[in-house]
mmCIF file of C-alpha atoms in Angstrom:
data_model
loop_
_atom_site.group_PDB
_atom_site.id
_atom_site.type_symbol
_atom_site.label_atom_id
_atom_site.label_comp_id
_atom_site.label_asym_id
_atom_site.label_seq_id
_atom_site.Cartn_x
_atom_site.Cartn_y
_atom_site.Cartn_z
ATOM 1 C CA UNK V 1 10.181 179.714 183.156
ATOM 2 C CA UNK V 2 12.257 177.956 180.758
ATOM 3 C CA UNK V 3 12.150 174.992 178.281
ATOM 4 C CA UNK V 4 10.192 171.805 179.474
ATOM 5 C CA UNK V 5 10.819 168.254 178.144
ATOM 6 C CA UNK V 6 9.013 165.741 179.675
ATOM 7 C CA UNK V 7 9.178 162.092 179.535
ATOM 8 C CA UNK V 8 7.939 159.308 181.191
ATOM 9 C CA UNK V 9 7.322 159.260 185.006
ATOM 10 C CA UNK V 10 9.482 162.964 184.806
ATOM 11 C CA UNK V 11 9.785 166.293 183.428
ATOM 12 C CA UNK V 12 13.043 168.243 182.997
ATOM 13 C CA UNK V 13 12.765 171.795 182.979
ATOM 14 C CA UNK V 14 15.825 173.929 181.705
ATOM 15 C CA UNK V 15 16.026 177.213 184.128
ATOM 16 C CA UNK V 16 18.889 179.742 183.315
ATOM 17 C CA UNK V 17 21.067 178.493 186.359
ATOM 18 C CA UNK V 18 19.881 174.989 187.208
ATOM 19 C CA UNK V 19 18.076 171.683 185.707
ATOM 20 C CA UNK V 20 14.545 171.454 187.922
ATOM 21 C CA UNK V 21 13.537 167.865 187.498
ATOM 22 C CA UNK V 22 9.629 167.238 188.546
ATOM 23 C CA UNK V 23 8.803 163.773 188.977
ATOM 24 C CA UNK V 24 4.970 162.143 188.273
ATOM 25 C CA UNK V 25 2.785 161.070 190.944
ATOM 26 C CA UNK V 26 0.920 158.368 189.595
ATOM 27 C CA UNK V 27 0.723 154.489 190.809
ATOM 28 C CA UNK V 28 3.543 153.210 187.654
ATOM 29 C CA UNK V 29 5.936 155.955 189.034
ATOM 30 C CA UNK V 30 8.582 154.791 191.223
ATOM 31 C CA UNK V 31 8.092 155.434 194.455
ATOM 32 C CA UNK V 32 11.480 156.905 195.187
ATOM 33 C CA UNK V 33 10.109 159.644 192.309
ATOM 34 C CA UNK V 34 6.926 160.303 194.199
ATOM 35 C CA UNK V 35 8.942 161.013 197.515
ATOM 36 C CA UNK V 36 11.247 163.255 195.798
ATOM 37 C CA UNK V 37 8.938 165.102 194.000
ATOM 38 C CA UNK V 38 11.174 168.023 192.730
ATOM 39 C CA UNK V 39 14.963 168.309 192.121
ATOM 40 C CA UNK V 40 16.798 171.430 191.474
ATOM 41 C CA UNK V 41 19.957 170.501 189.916
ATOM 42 C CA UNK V 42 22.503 173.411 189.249
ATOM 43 C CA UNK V 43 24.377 173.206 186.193
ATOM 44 C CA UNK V 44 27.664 173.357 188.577
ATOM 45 C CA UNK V 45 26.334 169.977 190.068
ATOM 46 C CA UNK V 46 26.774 167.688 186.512
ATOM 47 C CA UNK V 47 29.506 166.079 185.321
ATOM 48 C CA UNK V 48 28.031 165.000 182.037
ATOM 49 C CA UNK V 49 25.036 164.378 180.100
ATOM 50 C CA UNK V 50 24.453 161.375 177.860
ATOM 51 C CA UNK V 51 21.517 159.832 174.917
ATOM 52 C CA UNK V 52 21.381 156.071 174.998
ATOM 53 C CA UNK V 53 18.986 153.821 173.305
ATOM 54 C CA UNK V 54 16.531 152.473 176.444
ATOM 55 C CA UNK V 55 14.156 149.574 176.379
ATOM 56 C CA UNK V 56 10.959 148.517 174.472
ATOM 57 C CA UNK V 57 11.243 152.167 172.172
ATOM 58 C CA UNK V 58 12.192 154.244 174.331
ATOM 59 C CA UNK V 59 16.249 156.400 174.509
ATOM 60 C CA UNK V 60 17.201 157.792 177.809
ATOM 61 C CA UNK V 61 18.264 161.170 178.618
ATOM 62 C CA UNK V 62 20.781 161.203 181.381
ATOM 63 C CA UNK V 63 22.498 163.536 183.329
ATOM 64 C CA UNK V 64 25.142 162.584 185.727
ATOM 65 C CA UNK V 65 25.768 164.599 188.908
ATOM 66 C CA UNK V 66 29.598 165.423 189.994
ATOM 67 C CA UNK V 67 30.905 162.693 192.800
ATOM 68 C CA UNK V 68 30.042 164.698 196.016
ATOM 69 C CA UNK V 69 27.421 167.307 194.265
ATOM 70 C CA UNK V 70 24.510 165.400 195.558
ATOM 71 C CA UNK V 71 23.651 163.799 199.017
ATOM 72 C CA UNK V 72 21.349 161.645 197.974
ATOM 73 C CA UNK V 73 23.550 159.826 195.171
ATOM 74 C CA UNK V 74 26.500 159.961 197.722
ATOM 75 C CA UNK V 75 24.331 158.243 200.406
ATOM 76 C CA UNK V 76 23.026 155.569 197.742
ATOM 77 C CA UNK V 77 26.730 154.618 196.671
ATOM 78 C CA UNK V 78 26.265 153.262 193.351
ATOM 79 C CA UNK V 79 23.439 150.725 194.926
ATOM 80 C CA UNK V 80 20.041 152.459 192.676
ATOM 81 C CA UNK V 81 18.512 150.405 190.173
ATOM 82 C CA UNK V 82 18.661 151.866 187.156
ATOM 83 C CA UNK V 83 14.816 152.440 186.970
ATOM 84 C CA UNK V 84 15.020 154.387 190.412
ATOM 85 C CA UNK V 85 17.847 156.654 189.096
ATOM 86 C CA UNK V 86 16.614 160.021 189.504
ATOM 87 C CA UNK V 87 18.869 161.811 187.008
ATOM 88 C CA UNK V 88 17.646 159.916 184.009
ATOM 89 C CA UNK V 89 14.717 160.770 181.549
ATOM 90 C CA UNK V 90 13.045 157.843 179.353
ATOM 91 C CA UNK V 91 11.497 159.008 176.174
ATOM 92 C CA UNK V 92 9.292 157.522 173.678
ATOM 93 C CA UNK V 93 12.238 157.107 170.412
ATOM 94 C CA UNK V 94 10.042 159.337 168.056
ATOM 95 C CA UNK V 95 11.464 162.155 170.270
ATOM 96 C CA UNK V 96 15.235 161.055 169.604
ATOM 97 C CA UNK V 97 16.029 164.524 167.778
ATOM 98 C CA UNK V 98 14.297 166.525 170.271
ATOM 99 C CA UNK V 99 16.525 164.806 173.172
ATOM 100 C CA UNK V 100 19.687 165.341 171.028
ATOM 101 C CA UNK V 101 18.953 169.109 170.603
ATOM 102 C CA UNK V 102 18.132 169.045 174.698
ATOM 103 C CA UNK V 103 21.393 166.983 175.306
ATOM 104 C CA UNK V 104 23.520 169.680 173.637
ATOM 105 C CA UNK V 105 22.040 172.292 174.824
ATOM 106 C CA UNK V 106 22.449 171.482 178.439
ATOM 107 C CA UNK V 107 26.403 170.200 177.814
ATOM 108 C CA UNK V 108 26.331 173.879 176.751
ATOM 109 C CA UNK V 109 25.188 174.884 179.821
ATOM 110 C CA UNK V 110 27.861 172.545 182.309
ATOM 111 C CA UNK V 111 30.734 174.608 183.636
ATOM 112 C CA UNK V 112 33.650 174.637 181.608
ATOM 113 C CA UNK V 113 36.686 172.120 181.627
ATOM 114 C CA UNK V 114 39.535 173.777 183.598
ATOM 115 C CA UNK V 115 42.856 174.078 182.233
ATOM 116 C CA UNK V 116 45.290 170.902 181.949
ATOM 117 C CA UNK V 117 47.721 171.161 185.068
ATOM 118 C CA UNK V 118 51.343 171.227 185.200
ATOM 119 C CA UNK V 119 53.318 168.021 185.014
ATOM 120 C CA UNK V 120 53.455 167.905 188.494
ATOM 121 C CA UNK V 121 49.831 167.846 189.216
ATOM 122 C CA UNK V 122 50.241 171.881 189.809
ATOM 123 C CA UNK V 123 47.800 173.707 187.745
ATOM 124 C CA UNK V 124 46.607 177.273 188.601
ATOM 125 C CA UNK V 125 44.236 176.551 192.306
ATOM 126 C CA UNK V 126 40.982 175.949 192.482
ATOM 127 C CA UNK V 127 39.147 172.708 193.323
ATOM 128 C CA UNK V 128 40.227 171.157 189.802
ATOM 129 C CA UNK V 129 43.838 171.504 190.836
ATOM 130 C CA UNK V 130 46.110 168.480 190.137
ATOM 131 C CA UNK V 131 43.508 166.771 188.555
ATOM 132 C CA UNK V 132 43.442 165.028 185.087
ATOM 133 C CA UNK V 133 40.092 166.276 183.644
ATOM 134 C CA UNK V 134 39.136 164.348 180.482
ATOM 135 C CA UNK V 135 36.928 165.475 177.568
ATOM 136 C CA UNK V 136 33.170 166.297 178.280
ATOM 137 C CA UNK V 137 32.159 165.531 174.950
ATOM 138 C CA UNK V 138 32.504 161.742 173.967
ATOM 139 C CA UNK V 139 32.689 160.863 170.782
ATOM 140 C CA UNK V 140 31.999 161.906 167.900
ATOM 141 C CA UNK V 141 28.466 160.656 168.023
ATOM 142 C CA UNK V 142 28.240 162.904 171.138
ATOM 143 C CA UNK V 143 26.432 159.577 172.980
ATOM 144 C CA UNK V 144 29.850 158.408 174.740
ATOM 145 C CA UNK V 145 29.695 160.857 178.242
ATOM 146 C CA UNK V 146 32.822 162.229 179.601
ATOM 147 C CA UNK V 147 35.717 160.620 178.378
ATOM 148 C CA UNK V 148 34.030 159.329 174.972
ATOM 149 C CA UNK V 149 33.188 155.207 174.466
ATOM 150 C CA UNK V 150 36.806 154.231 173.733
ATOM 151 C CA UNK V 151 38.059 154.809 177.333
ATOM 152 C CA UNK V 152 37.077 150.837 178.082
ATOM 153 C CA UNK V 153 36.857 151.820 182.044
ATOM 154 C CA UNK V 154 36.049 155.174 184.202
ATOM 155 C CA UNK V 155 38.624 156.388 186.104
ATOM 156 C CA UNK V 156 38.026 158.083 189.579
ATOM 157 C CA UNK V 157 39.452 161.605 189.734
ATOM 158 C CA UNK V 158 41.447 160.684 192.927
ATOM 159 C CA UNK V 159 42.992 157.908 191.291
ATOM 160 C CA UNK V 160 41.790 155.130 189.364
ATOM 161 C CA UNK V 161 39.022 153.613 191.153
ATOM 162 C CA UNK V 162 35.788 153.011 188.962
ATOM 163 C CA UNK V 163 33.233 155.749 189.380
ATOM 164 C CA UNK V 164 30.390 154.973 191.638
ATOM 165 C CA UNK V 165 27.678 156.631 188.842
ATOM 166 C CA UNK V 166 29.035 154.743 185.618
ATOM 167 C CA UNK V 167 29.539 158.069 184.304
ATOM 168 C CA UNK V 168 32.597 157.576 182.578
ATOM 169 C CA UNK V 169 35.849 159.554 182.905
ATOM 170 C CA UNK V 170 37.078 161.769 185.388
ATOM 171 C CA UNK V 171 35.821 164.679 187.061
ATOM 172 C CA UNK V 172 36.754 166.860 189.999
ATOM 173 C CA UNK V 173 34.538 166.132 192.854
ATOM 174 C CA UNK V 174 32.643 169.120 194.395
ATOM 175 C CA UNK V 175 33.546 170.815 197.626
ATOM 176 C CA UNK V 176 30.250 170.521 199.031
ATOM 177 C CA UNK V 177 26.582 169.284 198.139
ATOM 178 C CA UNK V 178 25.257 171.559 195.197
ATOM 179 C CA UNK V 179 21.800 169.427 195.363
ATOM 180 C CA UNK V 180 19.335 169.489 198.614
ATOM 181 C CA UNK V 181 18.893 166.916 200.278
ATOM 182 C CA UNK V 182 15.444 164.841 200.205
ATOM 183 C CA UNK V 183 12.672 167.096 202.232
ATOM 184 C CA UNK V 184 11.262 163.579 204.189
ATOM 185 C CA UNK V 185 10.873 160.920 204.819
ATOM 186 C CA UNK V 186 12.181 162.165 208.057
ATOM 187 C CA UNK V 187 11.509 158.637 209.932
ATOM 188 C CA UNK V 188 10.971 154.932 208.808
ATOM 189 C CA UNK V 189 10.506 151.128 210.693
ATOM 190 C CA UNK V 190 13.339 148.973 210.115
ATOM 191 C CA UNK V 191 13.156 145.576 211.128
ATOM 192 C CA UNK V 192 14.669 146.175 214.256
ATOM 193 C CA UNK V 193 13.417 149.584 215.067
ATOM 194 C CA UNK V 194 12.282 153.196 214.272
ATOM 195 C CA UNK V 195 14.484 155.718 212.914
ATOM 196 C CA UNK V 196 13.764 159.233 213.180
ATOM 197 C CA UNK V 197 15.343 162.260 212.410
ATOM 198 C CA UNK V 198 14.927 165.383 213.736
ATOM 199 C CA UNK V 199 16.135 167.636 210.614
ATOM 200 C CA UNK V 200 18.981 169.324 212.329
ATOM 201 C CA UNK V 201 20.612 167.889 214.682
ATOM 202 C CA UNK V 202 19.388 164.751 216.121
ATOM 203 C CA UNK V 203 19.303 160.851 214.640
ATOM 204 C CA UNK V 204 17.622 158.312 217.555
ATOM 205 C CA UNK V 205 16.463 154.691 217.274
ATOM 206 C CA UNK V 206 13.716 153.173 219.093
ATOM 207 C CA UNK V 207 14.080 149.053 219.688
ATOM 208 C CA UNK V 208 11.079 147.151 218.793
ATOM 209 C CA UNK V 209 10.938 143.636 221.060
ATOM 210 C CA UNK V 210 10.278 141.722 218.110
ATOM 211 C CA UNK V 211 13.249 142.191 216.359
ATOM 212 C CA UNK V 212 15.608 144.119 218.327
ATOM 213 C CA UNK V 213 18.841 141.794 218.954
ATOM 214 C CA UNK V 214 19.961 141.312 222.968
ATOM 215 C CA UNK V 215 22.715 143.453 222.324
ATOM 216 C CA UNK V 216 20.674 146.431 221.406
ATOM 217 C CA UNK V 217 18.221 146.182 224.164
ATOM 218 C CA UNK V 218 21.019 146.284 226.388
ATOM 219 C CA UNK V 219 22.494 149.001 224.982
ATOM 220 C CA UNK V 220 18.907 150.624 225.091
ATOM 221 C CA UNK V 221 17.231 153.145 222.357
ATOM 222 C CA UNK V 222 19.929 155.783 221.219
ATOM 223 C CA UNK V 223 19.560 159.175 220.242
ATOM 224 C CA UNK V 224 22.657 160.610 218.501
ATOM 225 C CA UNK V 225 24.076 163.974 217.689
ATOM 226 C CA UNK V 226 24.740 164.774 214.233
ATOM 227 C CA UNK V 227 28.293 166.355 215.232
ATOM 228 C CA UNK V 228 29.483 163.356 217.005
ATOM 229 C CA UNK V 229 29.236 161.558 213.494
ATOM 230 C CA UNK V 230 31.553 161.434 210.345
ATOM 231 C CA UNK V 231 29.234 159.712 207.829
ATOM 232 C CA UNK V 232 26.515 157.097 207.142
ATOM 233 C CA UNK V 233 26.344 153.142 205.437
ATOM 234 C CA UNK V 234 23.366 152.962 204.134
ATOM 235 C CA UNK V 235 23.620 149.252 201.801
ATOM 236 C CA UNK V 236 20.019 148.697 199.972
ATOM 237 C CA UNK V 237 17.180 146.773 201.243
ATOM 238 C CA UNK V 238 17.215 145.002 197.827
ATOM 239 C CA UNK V 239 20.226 142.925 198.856
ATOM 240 C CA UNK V 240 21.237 140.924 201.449
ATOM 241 C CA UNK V 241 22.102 142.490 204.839
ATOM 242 C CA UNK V 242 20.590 145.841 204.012
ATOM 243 C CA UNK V 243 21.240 148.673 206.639
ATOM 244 C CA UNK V 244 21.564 151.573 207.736
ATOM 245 C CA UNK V 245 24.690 152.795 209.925
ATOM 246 C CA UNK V 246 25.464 156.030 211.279
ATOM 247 C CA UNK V 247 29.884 156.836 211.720
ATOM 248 C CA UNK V 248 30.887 157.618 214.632
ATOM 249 C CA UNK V 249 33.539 160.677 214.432
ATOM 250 C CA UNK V 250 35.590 158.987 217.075
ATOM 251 C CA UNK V 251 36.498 156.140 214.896
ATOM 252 C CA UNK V 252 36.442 153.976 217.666
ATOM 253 C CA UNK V 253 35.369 149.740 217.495
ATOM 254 C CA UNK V 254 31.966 148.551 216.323
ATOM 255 C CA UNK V 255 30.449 145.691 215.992
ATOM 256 C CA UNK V 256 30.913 143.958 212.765
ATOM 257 C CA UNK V 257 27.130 142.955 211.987
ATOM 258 C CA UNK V 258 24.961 145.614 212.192
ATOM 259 C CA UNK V 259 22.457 143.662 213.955
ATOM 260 C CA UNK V 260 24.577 143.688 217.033
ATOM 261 C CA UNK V 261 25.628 147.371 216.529
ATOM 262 C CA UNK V 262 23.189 149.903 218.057
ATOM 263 C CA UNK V 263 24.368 152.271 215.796
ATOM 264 C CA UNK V 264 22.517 150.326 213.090
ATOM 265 C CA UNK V 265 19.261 149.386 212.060
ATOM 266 C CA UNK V 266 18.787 146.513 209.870
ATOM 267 C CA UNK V 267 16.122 146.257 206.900
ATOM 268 C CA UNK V 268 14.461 143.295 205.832
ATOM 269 C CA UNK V 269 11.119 142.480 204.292
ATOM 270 C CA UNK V 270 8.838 145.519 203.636
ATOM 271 C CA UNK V 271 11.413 147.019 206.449
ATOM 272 C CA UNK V 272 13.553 150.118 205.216
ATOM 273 C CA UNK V 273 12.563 150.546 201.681
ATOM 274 C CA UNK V 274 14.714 152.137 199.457
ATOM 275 C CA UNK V 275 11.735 155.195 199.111
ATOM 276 C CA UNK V 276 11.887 155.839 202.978
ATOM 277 C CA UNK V 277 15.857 154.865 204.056
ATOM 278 C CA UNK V 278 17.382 156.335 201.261
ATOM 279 C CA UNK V 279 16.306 160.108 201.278
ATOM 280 C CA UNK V 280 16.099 159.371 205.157
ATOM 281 C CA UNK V 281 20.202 158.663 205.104
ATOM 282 C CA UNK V 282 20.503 161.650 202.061
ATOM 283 C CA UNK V 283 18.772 164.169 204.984
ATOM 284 C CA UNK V 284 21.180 163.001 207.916
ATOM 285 C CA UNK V 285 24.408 163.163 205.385
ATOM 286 C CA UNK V 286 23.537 166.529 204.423
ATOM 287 C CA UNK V 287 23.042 167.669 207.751
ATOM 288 C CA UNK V 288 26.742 165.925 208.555
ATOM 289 C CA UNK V 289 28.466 168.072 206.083
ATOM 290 C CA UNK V 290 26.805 170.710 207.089
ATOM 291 C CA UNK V 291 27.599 170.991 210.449
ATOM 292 C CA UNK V 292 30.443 172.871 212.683
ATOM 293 C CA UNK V 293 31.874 169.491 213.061
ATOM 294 C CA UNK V 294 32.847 171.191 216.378
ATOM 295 C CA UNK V 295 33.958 168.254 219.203
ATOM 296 C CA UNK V 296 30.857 167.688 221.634
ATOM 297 C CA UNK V 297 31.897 169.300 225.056
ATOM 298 C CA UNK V 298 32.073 167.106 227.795
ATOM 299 C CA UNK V 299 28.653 167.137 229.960
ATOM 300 C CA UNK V 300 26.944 167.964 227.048
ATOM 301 C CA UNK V 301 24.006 165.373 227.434
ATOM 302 C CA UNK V 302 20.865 166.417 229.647
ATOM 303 C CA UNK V 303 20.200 164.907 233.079
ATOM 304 C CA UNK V 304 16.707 163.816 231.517
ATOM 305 C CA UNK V 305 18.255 162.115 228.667
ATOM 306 C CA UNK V 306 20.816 160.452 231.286
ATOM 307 C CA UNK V 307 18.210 159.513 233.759
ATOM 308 C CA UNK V 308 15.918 158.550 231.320
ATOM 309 C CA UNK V 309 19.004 155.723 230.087
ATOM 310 C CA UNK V 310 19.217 154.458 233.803
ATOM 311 C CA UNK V 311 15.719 154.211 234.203
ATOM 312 C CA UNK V 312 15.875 151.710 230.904
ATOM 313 C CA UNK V 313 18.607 150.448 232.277
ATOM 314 C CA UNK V 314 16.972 149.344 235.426
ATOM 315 C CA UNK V 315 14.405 147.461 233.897
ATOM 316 C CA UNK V 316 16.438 145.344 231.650
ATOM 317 C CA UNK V 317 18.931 144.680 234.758
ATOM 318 C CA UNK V 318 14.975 143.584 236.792
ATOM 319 C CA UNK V 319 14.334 141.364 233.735
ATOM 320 C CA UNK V 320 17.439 139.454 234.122
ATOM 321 C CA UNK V 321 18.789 140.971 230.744
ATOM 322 C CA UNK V 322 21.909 142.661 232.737
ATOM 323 C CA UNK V 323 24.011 141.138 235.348
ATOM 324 C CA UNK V 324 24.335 143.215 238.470
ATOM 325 C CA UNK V 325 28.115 143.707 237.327
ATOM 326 C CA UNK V 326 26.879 145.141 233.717
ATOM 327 C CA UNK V 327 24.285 147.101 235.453
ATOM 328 C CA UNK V 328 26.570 148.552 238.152
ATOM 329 C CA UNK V 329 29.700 149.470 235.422
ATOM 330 C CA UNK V 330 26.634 151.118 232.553
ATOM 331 C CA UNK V 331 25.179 153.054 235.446
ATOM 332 C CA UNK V 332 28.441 154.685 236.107
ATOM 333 C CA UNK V 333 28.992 155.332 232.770
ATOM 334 C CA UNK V 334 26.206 156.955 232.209
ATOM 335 C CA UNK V 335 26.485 159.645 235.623
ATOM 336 C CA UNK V 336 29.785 160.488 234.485
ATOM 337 C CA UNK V 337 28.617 162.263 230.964
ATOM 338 C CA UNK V 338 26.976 164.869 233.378
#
């Protein structure tokens, strides 16, 4: 077991290979913390590690994960309040010194800078190659992150776009996620409709009447495979027109709202909190990446699931939802994925 710090609503503790964050329980913790519970972070996963003064007393340990390390920040896009940021550690300021000594220690600890490349963006291989890499260190204070304070702007590594975690400077992404993803919630109500996830392989949405646009009962509840899809939206339920959107591999047209695109569900009030959607889209991402990404064979749905669309079908076409033309063209669809 190695060194423990712990701060307020966390605890970091400092393990040979990786940072294991463990996150309180109690009712002033954020409730994206009690749902995550435990992080293990490798070392390989951070980009940087900074010590800035916080609020009311406090400074803030934070360590920034590597664009792509971590599902979870990938899903979230830059949207977390900075409360619900899981990555940083508030501490009383009477414990300034010992954060410092923690802070250098774990820079220690990141993977080294690789070596400038060639002129021509042509360095030696490896996932850093061709990429400007600028100093871990800051300043001289050691408080200004990669790239130090005087950089004015962070620069993507791909090019110049501002990085999505304020980290500042630029940093290789990673290959693949370094970080698990969330262990649950594994399903959450959305305004519209249940989400669920098997864990694997399977995303489906079940309509709710009270909420549900025409379009989507038409369309009827959807299960999806996780290797017909390229990605998730997720876009906070603290702003306006928060969803969640699974990315179809095929690339082909969607609705623009998401309340007309049954590949969506739509948040609202006390509907898709950030605790439940978030580590809900994290899970599905991971799974994404993870998977063959082999093209679904043709026939590859079940005569259940198929029969079980026309039955849903029927009734909406008995309610007067569907025209006998819509009915008749969606029926055939449907009997030719056997």
């Amino acid at each position: 077991m190695g060194d423990v710090l712990a701060g307020i609503h966390a605890a970091w503790e400092f393990e040979s290979d990786a940072l294991v964050i463990r996150f309180e329980r109690g009712i002033r913790t954020p409730k994206l913390y009690q749902v995550l519970r435990e992080r293990r972070v490798p070392y390989e996963a951070l980009a940087s590690v900074t010590l800035t003064p916080g609020k009311r007393g406090t400074v803030v340990l934070h360590a920034v994960p590597r664009p792509g390390a971590d599902p979870l920040m990938e899903a979230a896009a830059g949207q977390l309040k900075e409360g619900s940021d899981p990555y940083r550690l508030v501490l009383p300021t009477d414990r300034e010194t010992l954060a410092e000594y923690y802070r250098d220690e774990l820079r220690a600890l990141l993977p080294p800078e690789p070596e400038a490349a060639g002129a021509a963006g042509h360095g030696a291989g490896g996932p850093y190659d061709g990429l400007d890499v600028l100093d871990g260190h800051g300043g001289p204070d050691g408080h200004g992150g990669l790239g130090g304070p005087d950089r004015g702007g962070v620069l993507d590594a791909l090019g110049g776009a501002e990085d999505p975690y304020g980290a500042g400077g630029a940093v290789a992404p990673a290959e693949r996620f370094l970080v698990a993803p969330p262990s649950g919630p594994l399903s959450f109500k959305a305004y519209d409709g249940k989400a669920s996830f098997d864990g694997r392989a399977e995303v489906s949405f079940r309509w709710f009447w009270t909420g549900a646009s025409s379009e989507k009962w038409k369309a009827g509840d959807q299960t999806f495979s996780v290797r017909d899809l390229c990605g998730i939206e997720w876009r906070s339920p603290d702003v306006f027109d928060g969803h969640l959107r699974l990315l179809a591999r095929d690339g082909g047209p969607r609705p623009t709202q998401p309340d007309h695109d049954p590949a969506s569900v739509v948040f609202g009030l006390g509907y898709g909190l950030v605790h439940e959607s978030l580590p809900f889209a994290a899970a599905v991402l991971a799974a994404i990446r993870s998977s063959d990404r082999a093209p679904v064979p043709v026939g590859s749905r079940t005569p259940g699931a198929v029969a079980e669309r026309i039955r849903h079908l029927g009734e909406l076409h008995r309610a007067g939802l569907v025209t006998d033309e819509e009915f008749s063209t969606k029926k055939a669809e449907l009997l030719a994925e056997l």
